mmCIF file of C-alpha atoms and ligand atoms in Angstrom:
data_model
loop_
_atom_site.group_PDB
_atom_site.id
_atom_site.type_symbol
_atom_site.label_atom_id
_atom_site.label_comp_id
_atom_site.label_asym_id
_atom_site.label_seq_id
_atom_site.Cartn_x
_atom_site.Cartn_y
_atom_site.Cartn_z
ATOM 1 C CA MET A 1 -2.404 -22.244 32.351
ATOM 2 C CA PRO A 2 -5.445 -24.607 32.292
ATOM 3 C CA GLU A 3 -6.018 -26.451 29.041
ATOM 4 C CA LYS A 4 -8.963 -25.271 26.920
ATOM 5 C CA TYR A 5 -11.380 -27.561 25.141
ATOM 6 C CA VAL A 6 -14.658 -27.333 23.239
ATOM 7 C CA GLU A 7 -17.244 -27.943 25.951
ATOM 8 C CA ARG A 8 -20.569 -27.734 24.090
ATOM 9 C CA VAL A 9 -22.401 -26.336 21.087
ATOM 10 C CA LEU A 10 -24.119 -23.031 21.817
ATOM 11 C CA LEU A 11 -25.549 -22.243 18.359
ATOM 12 C CA THR A 12 -25.849 -24.856 15.644
ATOM 13 C CA LYS A 13 -24.995 -24.326 12.002
ATOM 14 C CA ASP A 14 -28.743 -24.460 11.183
ATOM 15 C CA GLU A 15 -29.729 -21.916 13.853
ATOM 16 C CA ILE A 16 -27.019 -19.566 12.588
ATOM 17 C CA GLN A 17 -28.073 -20.027 8.975
ATOM 18 C CA LYS A 18 -31.733 -19.185 9.750
ATOM 19 C CA ARG A 19 -30.752 -16.055 11.659
ATOM 20 C CA VAL A 20 -28.340 -14.900 8.945
ATOM 21 C CA ILE A 21 -31.093 -15.256 6.313
ATOM 22 C CA SER A 22 -33.419 -13.132 8.439
ATOM 23 C CA LEU A 23 -30.725 -10.479 9.051
ATOM 24 C CA GLY A 24 -30.090 -10.384 5.295
ATOM 25 C CA GLN A 25 -33.802 -9.749 4.633
ATOM 26 C CA GLN A 26 -33.965 -6.996 7.256
ATOM 27 C CA ILE A 27 -30.849 -5.283 5.884
ATOM 28 C CA SER A 28 -32.107 -5.612 2.285
ATOM 29 C CA ASN A 29 -35.395 -3.913 3.275
ATOM 30 C CA ASP A 30 -33.658 -1.129 5.185
ATOM 31 C CA TYR A 31 -31.260 -0.342 2.322
ATOM 32 C CA ALA A 32 -33.770 -0.750 -0.527
ATOM 33 C CA GLY A 33 -32.775 1.413 -3.512
ATOM 34 C CA LYS A 34 -29.262 1.975 -2.143
ATOM 35 C CA GLU A 35 -25.823 0.436 -2.545
ATOM 36 C CA LEU A 36 -24.093 -0.860 0.550
ATOM 37 C CA LEU A 37 -20.447 -1.255 1.529
ATOM 38 C CA LEU A 38 -19.886 -4.071 4.007
ATOM 39 C CA ILE A 39 -16.808 -3.402 6.132
ATOM 40 C CA CYS A 40 -15.628 -6.720 7.490
ATOM 41 C CA VAL A 41 -13.493 -6.726 10.619
ATOM 42 C CA LEU A 42 -10.872 -9.456 10.204
ATOM 43 C CA LYS A 43 -10.432 -12.163 10.975
ATOM 44 C CA GLY A 44 -13.360 -13.418 13.022
ATOM 45 C CA ALA A 45 -16.132 -11.902 10.875
ATOM 46 C CA VAL A 46 -15.136 -13.482 7.526
ATOM 47 C CA VAL A 47 -17.445 -16.480 7.854
ATOM 48 C CA PHE A 48 -20.381 -14.284 8.859
ATOM 49 C CA LEU A 49 -19.615 -11.837 6.018
ATOM 50 C CA SER A 50 -19.496 -14.566 3.399
ATOM 51 C CA ASP A 51 -22.866 -15.955 4.473
ATOM 52 C CA LEU A 52 -24.540 -12.577 5.099
ATOM 53 C CA MET A 53 -23.512 -10.925 1.812
ATOM 54 C CA ARG A 54 -25.248 -13.718 -0.123
ATOM 55 C CA GLU A 55 -28.523 -13.023 1.724
ATOM 56 C CA ILE A 56 -28.564 -9.305 0.892
ATOM 57 C CA THR A 57 -30.408 -8.374 -2.283
ATOM 58 C CA VAL A 58 -29.269 -4.751 -2.744
ATOM 59 C CA PRO A 59 -25.921 -4.205 -4.537
ATOM 60 C CA VAL A 60 -23.170 -4.931 -2.030
ATOM 61 C CA PHE A 61 -19.463 -4.088 -2.022
ATOM 62 C CA ILE A 62 -16.961 -5.464 0.470
ATOM 63 C CA ASP A 63 -13.775 -4.212 2.084
ATOM 64 C CA PHE A 64 -11.714 -5.360 5.047
ATOM 65 C CA MET A 65 -10.085 -3.898 8.124
ATOM 66 C CA ALA A 66 -7.907 -5.705 10.596
ATOM 67 C CA VAL A 67 -7.668 -4.380 14.115
ATOM 68 C CA SER A 68 -6.256 -6.053 17.149
ATOM 69 C CA SER A 69 -7.204 -5.580 20.750
ATOM 70 C CA TYR A 70 -6.834 -9.062 22.182
ATOM 71 C CA GLY A 71 -3.437 -10.492 21.216
ATOM 72 C CA ALA A 72 -3.151 -13.933 22.778
ATOM 73 C CA ALA A 73 -5.407 -13.130 25.731
ATOM 74 C CA THR A 74 -9.091 -13.896 26.171
ATOM 75 C CA GLU A 75 -9.678 -10.457 27.722
ATOM 76 C CA SER A 76 -9.732 -7.207 25.756
ATOM 77 C CA SER A 77 -6.723 -5.029 26.526
ATOM 78 C CA GLY A 78 -8.565 -1.874 25.472
ATOM 79 C CA ILE A 79 -5.693 -0.967 23.167
ATOM 80 C CA VAL A 80 -6.835 -1.003 19.537
ATOM 81 C CA ARG A 81 -4.324 -1.086 16.692
ATOM 82 C CA ILE A 82 -5.120 -0.885 12.953
ATOM 83 C CA LEU A 83 -3.256 -3.779 11.325
ATOM 84 C CA LYS A 84 -4.864 -3.297 7.899
ATOM 85 C CA ASP A 85 -6.876 -0.315 6.723
ATOM 86 C CA LEU A 86 -9.634 -0.197 4.077
ATOM 87 C CA ASP A 87 -8.582 -0.254 0.433
ATOM 88 C CA CYS A 88 -11.427 2.057 -0.639
ATOM 89 C CA SER A 89 -12.758 5.479 0.300
ATOM 90 C CA ILE A 90 -16.032 5.485 2.239
ATOM 91 C CA ASP A 91 -16.774 9.152 1.579
ATOM 92 C CA ASN A 92 -20.550 9.581 1.000
ATOM 93 C CA ARG A 93 -21.178 5.797 0.939
ATOM 94 C CA HIS A 94 -23.625 3.738 3.005
ATOM 95 C CA CYS A 95 -21.456 1.550 5.233
ATOM 96 C CA LEU A 96 -22.218 -1.391 7.488
ATOM 97 C CA ILE A 97 -19.542 -2.690 9.851
ATOM 98 C CA VAL A 98 -19.696 -6.498 9.996
ATOM 99 C CA GLU A 99 -18.472 -7.940 13.297
ATOM 100 C CA ASP A 100 -18.501 -11.462 14.678
ATOM 101 C CA ILE A 101 -18.825 -10.438 18.330
ATOM 102 C CA ILE A 102 -19.164 -7.369 20.527
ATOM 103 C CA ASP A 103 -17.750 -7.905 23.986
ATOM 104 C CA THR A 104 -16.426 -4.869 25.871
ATOM 105 C CA GLY A 105 -17.302 -2.703 22.841
ATOM 106 C CA LEU A 106 -13.849 -1.082 22.855
ATOM 107 C CA THR A 107 -12.922 -2.307 19.366
ATOM 108 C CA LEU A 108 -16.161 -1.106 17.831
ATOM 109 C CA LEU A 109 -16.158 2.266 19.586
ATOM 110 C CA TYR A 110 -12.711 2.950 18.186
ATOM 111 C CA LEU A 111 -13.709 1.715 14.709
ATOM 112 C CA LYS A 112 -16.931 3.695 14.636
ATOM 113 C CA GLU A 113 -15.226 6.967 15.555
ATOM 114 C CA ASN A 114 -12.407 6.318 13.115
ATOM 115 C CA LEU A 115 -14.798 5.551 10.227
ATOM 116 C CA LEU A 116 -17.187 8.425 11.004
ATOM 117 C CA SER A 117 -14.278 10.850 10.588
ATOM 118 C CA ARG A 118 -14.106 9.684 6.936
ATOM 119 C CA LYS A 119 -17.610 11.108 6.291
ATOM 120 C CA PRO A 120 -19.686 8.115 5.134
ATOM 121 C CA ALA A 121 -23.296 8.772 4.029
ATOM 122 C CA SER A 122 -24.319 6.460 6.882
ATOM 123 C CA LEU A 123 -22.623 4.006 9.231
ATOM 124 C CA LYS A 124 -24.325 1.091 10.970
ATOM 125 C CA ILE A 125 -23.175 -2.043 12.754
ATOM 126 C CA VAL A 126 -24.189 -5.677 12.332
ATOM 127 C CA THR A 127 -22.823 -8.299 14.688
ATOM 128 C CA LEU A 128 -23.493 -12.008 14.762
ATOM 129 C CA LEU A 129 -23.047 -12.195 18.532
ATOM 130 C CA ASP A 130 -23.451 -9.687 21.335
ATOM 131 C CA LYS A 131 -22.354 -10.135 24.948
ATOM 132 C CA PRO A 132 -24.108 -7.170 26.579
ATOM 133 C CA ASP A 133 -23.046 -8.170 30.114
ATOM 134 C CA ARG A 134 -19.427 -7.450 29.251
ATOM 135 C CA ARG A 135 -19.922 -3.949 27.846
ATOM 136 C CA ARG A 136 -17.513 -1.286 29.114
ATOM 137 C CA VAL A 137 -18.494 1.522 26.736
ATOM 138 C CA ASP A 138 -21.815 2.815 25.436
ATOM 139 C CA ILE A 139 -22.185 1.197 22.029
ATOM 140 C CA GLU A 140 -24.975 -0.950 20.554
ATOM 141 C CA PRO A 141 -25.257 -2.825 17.262
ATOM 142 C CA ASP A 142 -27.985 -1.801 14.790
ATOM 143 C CA TYR A 143 -28.476 -5.465 13.854
ATOM 144 C CA CYS A 144 -27.637 -8.419 16.078
ATOM 145 C CA GLY A 145 -27.813 -12.151 15.390
ATOM 146 C CA PHE A 146 -27.795 -13.493 18.937
ATOM 147 C CA ARG A 147 -27.384 -12.053 22.427
ATOM 148 C CA ILE A 148 -25.301 -14.503 24.439
ATOM 149 C CA ALA A 149 -24.182 -14.909 28.044
ATOM 150 C CA ASP A 150 -20.671 -14.197 29.257
ATOM 151 C CA GLU A 151 -18.984 -17.376 28.036
ATOM 152 C CA PHE A 152 -15.929 -17.671 25.810
ATOM 153 C CA VAL A 153 -17.118 -18.839 22.388
ATOM 154 C CA VAL A 154 -15.301 -20.171 19.340
ATOM 155 C CA GLY A 155 -16.228 -21.435 15.880
ATOM 156 C CA TYR A 156 -17.973 -19.904 12.832
ATOM 157 C CA GLY A 157 -14.902 -17.654 12.489
ATOM 158 C CA LEU A 158 -14.257 -17.014 16.175
ATOM 159 C CA ASP A 159 -10.971 -18.224 17.626
ATOM 160 C CA PHE A 160 -8.974 -18.920 20.729
ATOM 161 C CA ASN A 161 -5.294 -18.356 19.903
ATOM 162 C CA GLU A 162 -6.195 -18.721 16.197
ATOM 163 C CA ARG A 163 -7.714 -22.166 16.804
ATOM 164 C CA TYR A 164 -11.292 -23.361 16.183
ATOM 165 C CA ARG A 165 -12.270 -20.762 13.539
ATOM 166 C CA PHE A 166 -13.253 -23.588 11.159
ATOM 167 C CA LEU A 167 -15.943 -25.093 13.390
ATOM 168 C CA PRO A 168 -19.375 -24.770 11.703
ATOM 169 C CA ASP A 169 -21.215 -24.239 15.020
ATOM 170 C CA VAL A 170 -20.601 -21.593 17.707
ATOM 171 C CA CYS A 171 -19.239 -23.517 20.688
ATOM 172 C CA VAL A 172 -18.408 -22.735 24.302
ATOM 173 C CA LEU A 173 -14.788 -23.178 25.323
ATOM 174 C CA GLY A 174 -14.212 -24.816 28.700
ATOM 175 C CA GLU A 175 -11.174 -25.400 30.909
ATOM 176 C CA LYS A 176 -9.792 -28.761 31.992
HETATM 177 C C1 PRP B 1 -12.697 -9.883 18.473
HETATM 178 C C2 PRP B 1 -13.940 -9.556 17.684
HETATM 179 C C3 PRP B 1 -14.075 -8.084 17.836
HETATM 180 C C4 PRP B 1 -13.481 -7.816 19.201
HETATM 181 C C5 PRP B 1 -14.605 -7.636 20.167
HETATM 182 O O1 PRP B 1 -11.600 -9.724 17.636
HETATM 183 O O2 PRP B 1 -13.816 -9.927 16.340
HETATM 184 O O3 PRP B 1 -13.380 -7.385 16.839
HETATM 185 O O4 PRP B 1 -12.699 -8.956 19.544
HETATM 186 O O5 PRP B 1 -14.114 -7.372 21.440
HETATM 187 P P1 PRP B 1 -14.417 -6.031 22.240
HETATM 188 O O6 PRP B 1 -15.854 -5.705 22.093
HETATM 189 O O7 PRP B 1 -14.073 -6.404 23.683
HETATM 190 O O8 PRP B 1 -13.511 -4.960 21.734
HETATM 191 P P2 PRP B 1 -10.138 -10.265 17.963
HETATM 192 O O9 PRP B 1 -9.306 -9.129 18.501
HETATM 193 O O10 PRP B 1 -10.228 -11.501 18.812
HETATM 194 O O11 PRP B 1 -9.554 -10.605 16.526
HETATM 195 P P3 PRP B 1 -9.997 -11.726 15.451
HETATM 196 O O12 PRP B 1 -11.336 -11.319 14.900
HETATM 197 O O13 PRP B 1 -8.932 -11.679 14.407
HETATM 198 O O14 PRP B 1 -10.057 -13.066 16.158
#
């Protein structure tokens, strides 16, 4: 298998920070007068969640789900497994799924249907990154940080085989 390495920076820490602030303002306006439960999809979205939640001015609650569709591959298998479910009930609550990236959309489609069956007051999706060229199912985020091309990205929470999550920028992974 070819060796992977960090080829270049795609989005700098500063660019990400500016966009996250603006997403926080938009979400705060849209949910004015309401309370919001942020549902973070582990592990990739934790960095985005921790920055985003501090830019939202309405009362926010957080909970976590872990699902796996990738394993050690860079391609989605299409098989989604719940590794960790929510701790809280979402019945009649305003919920926002927080994702780091939407690729094929298979993970999110599964999550959305699963969560809707629990009767939330509303359910929306925010993603830091969207790769629309890779979509295999009909699903769109309600809020999106950046639309990116079909390149494998790491950093700001995103990994390759659990590596590179700590990088402050979003970087493109290349092959040697
Ligand atoms: C990534 C990402 C999304 C999913 C998107 O998670 O966080 O949940 O893949 O891919 P899709 O649109 O093709 O379904 P991953 O399974 O890599 O887990 P991680 O967040 O723990 O790294």
